[in-house]
């Protein structure tokens, strides 16, 4: 009987150990401190991210080993600003960003190059359904990216001395200069300030006889399809954003006015990279007005004091700059009611020729 009890106790101990070990992965931020890991405090200040914390669900900390391979991944869920992580001895590069790489966290973004600090990138998903007039474009149609912010640290080293110091801080009444330097290293992740990895752009068109238009849509062609999370550099591949101009402001005459929209983009790889803007107007009689096209390369202006960074393109003001590719947009006067509403994307589908 005693031997049976001892065997049962041993089996119970083995079961408990197996359960405990199976629950220890790279992701959890809580648990027993391992014998070869340093305890690193985390503090993230999201104030310059352009994303309200209450709109976030999770946050990720990726540590890419210098030798290569999959990164160590830690996820913040209970608190998105303060926590601590257990890090093995080694040399790493660090990227911190809102949400995770799980596809369920994003509507219009995918992540590539996950095993490399230099290549880890956020990429806009391709448009898989027709967008109003646009079933295809000269470049692939891409989705407008979700709000995204990140912070990076090219080199973060965890030494055995740092490991030991991370466990013994506060146990002595005074510290040496060497220990102070170790404390500074331990606190390398205590001042994380993510910044936007996206931009916004506002397209505004001034139109004569705007009331003659039942719907106005467009394509902005030449924006980067993604961004490298560590460096913040835009990818060299480009795509086209389809958009609908659904904000109207009429002049006093009730006929002319402006129509506008603001949406997220990854931006341009270089400020001088080529941009084309095309706008199509569906008239009140159901016909499509002649496409209005603009070389928008030098028509982008920055809007100061915005987070994320914001740019704008305004067309239809040809008198402001004789060297600009801008020109007037004049629709036929169809004597229609100024209260025409903008139609949905799927009401009319006219493939590009």
PDB file of C-alpha atoms in Angstrom, residues 39-189:
ATOM      1  CA  UNK A  39      14.610  40.348 -15.673  1.00  0.00           C
ATOM      2  CA  UNK A  40      14.187  43.399 -17.936  1.00  0.00           C
ATOM      3  CA  UNK A  41      11.629  46.121 -17.087  1.00  0.00           C
ATOM      4  CA  UNK A  42       9.463  47.443 -19.905  1.00  0.00           C
ATOM      5  CA  UNK A  43       7.852  50.876 -20.141  1.00  0.00           C
ATOM      6  CA  UNK A  44       6.143  52.063 -23.345  1.00  0.00           C
ATOM      7  CA  UNK A  45       4.981  55.624 -23.907  1.00  0.00           C
ATOM      8  CA  UNK A  46       2.398  55.576 -26.713  1.00  0.00           C
ATOM      9  CA  UNK A  47       1.826  59.359 -26.717  1.00  0.00           C
ATOM     10  CA  UNK A  48       3.647  59.882 -30.041  1.00  0.00           C
ATOM     11  CA  UNK A  49       2.239  56.831 -31.806  1.00  0.00           C
ATOM     12  CA  UNK A  50      -0.864  58.523 -33.172  1.00  0.00           C
ATOM     13  CA  UNK A  51      -2.960  55.643 -31.794  1.00  0.00           C
ATOM     14  CA  UNK A  52      -5.037  56.003 -28.597  1.00  0.00           C
ATOM     15  CA  UNK A  53      -4.122  53.238 -26.147  1.00  0.00           C
ATOM     16  CA  UNK A  54      -7.784  52.449 -25.624  1.00  0.00           C
ATOM     17  CA  UNK A  55      -7.998  51.483 -29.297  1.00  0.00           C
ATOM     18  CA  UNK A  56      -5.209  48.901 -28.945  1.00  0.00           C
ATOM     19  CA  UNK A  57      -5.776  45.312 -27.935  1.00  0.00           C
ATOM     20  CA  UNK A  58      -2.220  44.062 -27.462  1.00  0.00           C
ATOM     21  CA  UNK A  59       1.403  45.052 -28.014  1.00  0.00           C
ATOM     22  CA  UNK A  60       4.439  43.026 -29.093  1.00  0.00           C
ATOM     23  CA  UNK A  61       8.128  43.032 -28.202  1.00  0.00           C
ATOM     24  CA  UNK A  62      10.333  41.113 -30.624  1.00  0.00           C
ATOM     25  CA  UNK A  63      13.976  40.341 -29.795  1.00  0.00           C
ATOM     26  CA  UNK A  64      15.889  39.193 -32.892  1.00  0.00           C
ATOM     27  CA  UNK A  65      19.014  37.142 -32.002  1.00  0.00           C
ATOM     28  CA  UNK A  66      22.227  38.440 -33.551  1.00  0.00           C
ATOM     29  CA  UNK A  67      22.981  34.939 -34.814  1.00  0.00           C
ATOM     30  CA  UNK A  68      19.675  34.872 -36.707  1.00  0.00           C
ATOM     31  CA  UNK A  69      16.600  32.725 -36.440  1.00  0.00           C
ATOM     32  CA  UNK A  70      13.131  33.333 -35.108  1.00  0.00           C
ATOM     33  CA  UNK A  71      12.813  36.215 -32.651  1.00  0.00           C
ATOM     34  CA  UNK A  72      11.872  35.883 -29.029  1.00  0.00           C
ATOM     35  CA  UNK A  73       8.318  37.187 -28.807  1.00  0.00           C
ATOM     36  CA  UNK A  74       6.696  38.782 -25.779  1.00  0.00           C
ATOM     37  CA  UNK A  75       3.118  40.026 -25.785  1.00  0.00           C
ATOM     38  CA  UNK A  76       1.593  42.673 -23.576  1.00  0.00           C
ATOM     39  CA  UNK A  77      -2.079  42.196 -22.868  1.00  0.00           C
ATOM     40  CA  UNK A  78      -3.030  43.212 -19.323  1.00  0.00           C
ATOM     41  CA  UNK A  79      -0.982  46.419 -19.429  1.00  0.00           C
ATOM     42  CA  UNK A  80       0.239  47.931 -22.690  1.00  0.00           C
ATOM     43  CA  UNK A  81       2.628  50.333 -20.965  1.00  0.00           C
ATOM     44  CA  UNK A  82       4.454  48.544 -18.119  1.00  0.00           C
ATOM     45  CA  UNK A  83       5.699  45.014 -17.582  1.00  0.00           C
ATOM     46  CA  UNK A  84       8.886  42.962 -17.401  1.00  0.00           C
ATOM     47  CA  UNK A  85      10.305  40.253 -19.618  1.00  0.00           C
ATOM     48  CA  UNK A  86      12.738  37.394 -19.071  1.00  0.00           C
ATOM     49  CA  UNK A  87      15.592  37.472 -21.595  1.00  0.00           C
ATOM     50  CA  UNK A  88      18.356  34.861 -22.023  1.00  0.00           C
ATOM     51  CA  UNK A  89      21.994  35.905 -22.307  1.00  0.00           C
ATOM     52  CA  UNK A  90      22.712  37.043 -25.852  1.00  0.00           C
ATOM     53  CA  UNK A  91      22.813  39.947 -28.288  1.00  0.00           C
ATOM     54  CA  UNK A  92      19.551  41.093 -29.850  1.00  0.00           C
ATOM     55  CA  UNK A  93      17.864  43.741 -31.991  1.00  0.00           C
ATOM     56  CA  UNK A  94      14.509  44.919 -30.666  1.00  0.00           C
ATOM     57  CA  UNK A  95      11.254  45.980 -32.314  1.00  0.00           C
ATOM     58  CA  UNK A  96       8.171  47.042 -30.370  1.00  0.00           C
ATOM     59  CA  UNK A  97       4.816  47.704 -32.039  1.00  0.00           C
ATOM     60  CA  UNK A  98       1.088  47.795 -31.398  1.00  0.00           C
ATOM     61  CA  UNK A  99      -0.878  44.551 -31.691  1.00  0.00           C
ATOM     62  CA  UNK A 100       0.841  41.321 -32.863  1.00  0.00           C
ATOM     63  CA  UNK A 101       1.710  39.562 -36.106  1.00  0.00           C
ATOM     64  CA  UNK A 102      -1.470  37.473 -35.872  1.00  0.00           C
ATOM     65  CA  UNK A 103      -3.613  38.021 -38.998  1.00  0.00           C
ATOM     66  CA  UNK A 104      -6.677  38.393 -36.767  1.00  0.00           C
ATOM     67  CA  UNK A 105      -5.202  41.631 -35.339  1.00  0.00           C
ATOM     68  CA  UNK A 106      -5.179  43.340 -38.726  1.00  0.00           C
ATOM     69  CA  UNK A 107      -7.682  44.038 -41.461  1.00  0.00           C
ATOM     70  CA  UNK A 108      -5.397  45.317 -44.221  1.00  0.00           C
ATOM     71  CA  UNK A 109      -1.782  44.518 -43.167  1.00  0.00           C
ATOM     72  CA  UNK A 110       0.381  41.419 -43.435  1.00  0.00           C
ATOM     73  CA  UNK A 111       3.877  40.938 -41.955  1.00  0.00           C
ATOM     74  CA  UNK A 112       6.837  39.494 -43.851  1.00  0.00           C
ATOM     75  CA  UNK A 113      10.499  38.757 -43.061  1.00  0.00           C
ATOM     76  CA  UNK A 114       9.650  37.714 -39.515  1.00  0.00           C
ATOM     77  CA  UNK A 115      13.009  36.010 -38.925  1.00  0.00           C
ATOM     78  CA  UNK A 116      15.127  39.110 -39.630  1.00  0.00           C
ATOM     79  CA  UNK A 117      15.373  42.493 -37.918  1.00  0.00           C
ATOM     80  CA  UNK A 118      16.358  44.167 -41.192  1.00  0.00           C
ATOM     81  CA  UNK A 119      13.676  42.464 -43.309  1.00  0.00           C
ATOM     82  CA  UNK A 120      10.744  42.437 -40.894  1.00  0.00           C
ATOM     83  CA  UNK A 121       8.112  44.526 -42.686  1.00  0.00           C
ATOM     84  CA  UNK A 122       4.461  45.488 -42.671  1.00  0.00           C
ATOM     85  CA  UNK A 123       2.913  45.126 -46.117  1.00  0.00           C
ATOM     86  CA  UNK A 124      -0.458  46.320 -47.414  1.00  0.00           C
ATOM     87  CA  UNK A 125      -2.742  43.509 -48.503  1.00  0.00           C
ATOM     88  CA  UNK A 126      -3.773  43.467 -52.166  1.00  0.00           C
ATOM     89  CA  UNK A 127      -7.311  44.459 -53.036  1.00  0.00           C
ATOM     90  CA  UNK A 128      -9.177  41.275 -53.929  1.00  0.00           C
ATOM     91  CA  UNK A 129     -12.515  42.791 -54.982  1.00  0.00           C
ATOM     92  CA  UNK A 130     -13.453  45.466 -57.477  1.00  0.00           C
ATOM     93  CA  UNK A 131     -13.479  48.997 -56.083  1.00  0.00           C
ATOM     94  CA  UNK A 132     -16.216  50.938 -57.808  1.00  0.00           C
ATOM     95  CA  UNK A 133     -14.911  51.846 -61.241  1.00  0.00           C
ATOM     96  CA  UNK A 134     -11.633  50.076 -60.639  1.00  0.00           C
ATOM     97  CA  UNK A 135     -11.198  46.372 -61.235  1.00  0.00           C
ATOM     98  CA  UNK A 136      -7.528  46.839 -62.053  1.00  0.00           C
ATOM     99  CA  UNK A 137      -4.911  49.576 -62.403  1.00  0.00           C
ATOM    100  CA  UNK A 138      -1.492  50.025 -63.963  1.00  0.00           C
ATOM    101  CA  UNK A 139      -0.076  48.953 -60.605  1.00  0.00           C
ATOM    102  CA  UNK A 140      -1.700  46.505 -58.163  1.00  0.00           C
ATOM    103  CA  UNK A 141      -4.470  47.968 -56.034  1.00  0.00           C
ATOM    104  CA  UNK A 142      -3.530  47.815 -52.352  1.00  0.00           C
ATOM    105  CA  UNK A 143      -5.551  48.334 -49.199  1.00  0.00           C
ATOM    106  CA  UNK A 144      -5.149  51.370 -46.965  1.00  0.00           C
ATOM    107  CA  UNK A 145      -3.028  50.176 -43.997  1.00  0.00           C
ATOM    108  CA  UNK A 146      -4.318  50.018 -40.429  1.00  0.00           C
ATOM    109  CA  UNK A 147      -2.899  52.414 -37.802  1.00  0.00           C
ATOM    110  CA  UNK A 148       0.615  51.183 -36.993  1.00  0.00           C
ATOM    111  CA  UNK A 149       3.409  52.464 -34.750  1.00  0.00           C
ATOM    112  CA  UNK A 150       6.780  50.969 -33.822  1.00  0.00           C
ATOM    113  CA  UNK A 151      10.023  51.540 -31.933  1.00  0.00           C
ATOM    114  CA  UNK A 152      13.359  49.833 -32.525  1.00  0.00           C
ATOM    115  CA  UNK A 153      16.744  49.315 -30.917  1.00  0.00           C
ATOM    116  CA  UNK A 154      19.495  47.940 -33.204  1.00  0.00           C
ATOM    117  CA  UNK A 155      21.541  46.359 -30.389  1.00  0.00           C
ATOM    118  CA  UNK A 156      20.580  45.114 -26.938  1.00  0.00           C
ATOM    119  CA  UNK A 157      23.059  42.849 -25.135  1.00  0.00           C
ATOM    120  CA  UNK A 158      22.281  40.689 -22.143  1.00  0.00           C
ATOM    121  CA  UNK A 159      25.517  39.580 -20.461  1.00  0.00           C
ATOM    122  CA  UNK A 160      25.928  37.249 -17.496  1.00  0.00           C
ATOM    123  CA  UNK A 161      26.903  40.279 -15.410  1.00  0.00           C
ATOM    124  CA  UNK A 162      23.723  42.062 -16.459  1.00  0.00           C
ATOM    125  CA  UNK A 163      21.733  38.931 -15.706  1.00  0.00           C
ATOM    126  CA  UNK A 164      23.095  38.759 -12.162  1.00  0.00           C
ATOM    127  CA  UNK A 165      22.628  42.487 -11.624  1.00  0.00           C
ATOM    128  CA  UNK A 166      18.995  42.300 -12.770  1.00  0.00           C
ATOM    129  CA  UNK A 167      18.332  39.894  -9.887  1.00  0.00           C
ATOM    130  CA  UNK A 168      20.246  41.691  -7.163  1.00  0.00           C
ATOM    131  CA  UNK A 169      19.335  45.350  -7.681  1.00  0.00           C
ATOM    132  CA  UNK A 170      18.120  46.998  -4.528  1.00  0.00           C
ATOM    133  CA  UNK A 171      19.809  44.495  -2.231  1.00  0.00           C
ATOM    134  CA  UNK A 172      22.717  46.831  -1.403  1.00  0.00           C
ATOM    135  CA  UNK A 173      22.786  50.253   0.179  1.00  0.00           C
ATOM    136  CA  UNK A 174      25.273  51.623  -2.408  1.00  0.00           C
ATOM    137  CA  UNK A 175      26.364  50.734  -5.914  1.00  0.00           C
ATOM    138  CA  UNK A 176      29.594  50.959  -7.857  1.00  0.00           C
ATOM    139  CA  UNK A 177      29.992  52.732 -11.176  1.00  0.00           C
ATOM    140  CA  UNK A 178      30.092  49.350 -12.928  1.00  0.00           C
ATOM    141  CA  UNK A 179      26.772  48.423 -11.359  1.00  0.00           C
ATOM    142  CA  UNK A 180      25.288  51.765 -12.365  1.00  0.00           C
ATOM    143  CA  UNK A 181      26.275  51.077 -15.973  1.00  0.00           C
ATOM    144  CA  UNK A 182      24.621  47.676 -15.752  1.00  0.00           C
ATOM    145  CA  UNK A 183      21.483  49.337 -14.390  1.00  0.00           C
ATOM    146  CA  UNK A 184      21.456  51.683 -17.368  1.00  0.00           C
ATOM    147  CA  UNK A 185      21.706  48.694 -19.702  1.00  0.00           C
ATOM    148  CA  UNK A 186      18.911  46.906 -17.849  1.00  0.00           C
ATOM    149  CA  UNK A 187      16.724  49.986 -18.304  1.00  0.00           C
ATOM    150  CA  UNK A 188      17.346  50.158 -22.071  1.00  0.00           C
ATOM    151  CA  UNK A 189      13.735  49.113 -22.657  1.00  0.00           C
TER     152      UNK A 189
END
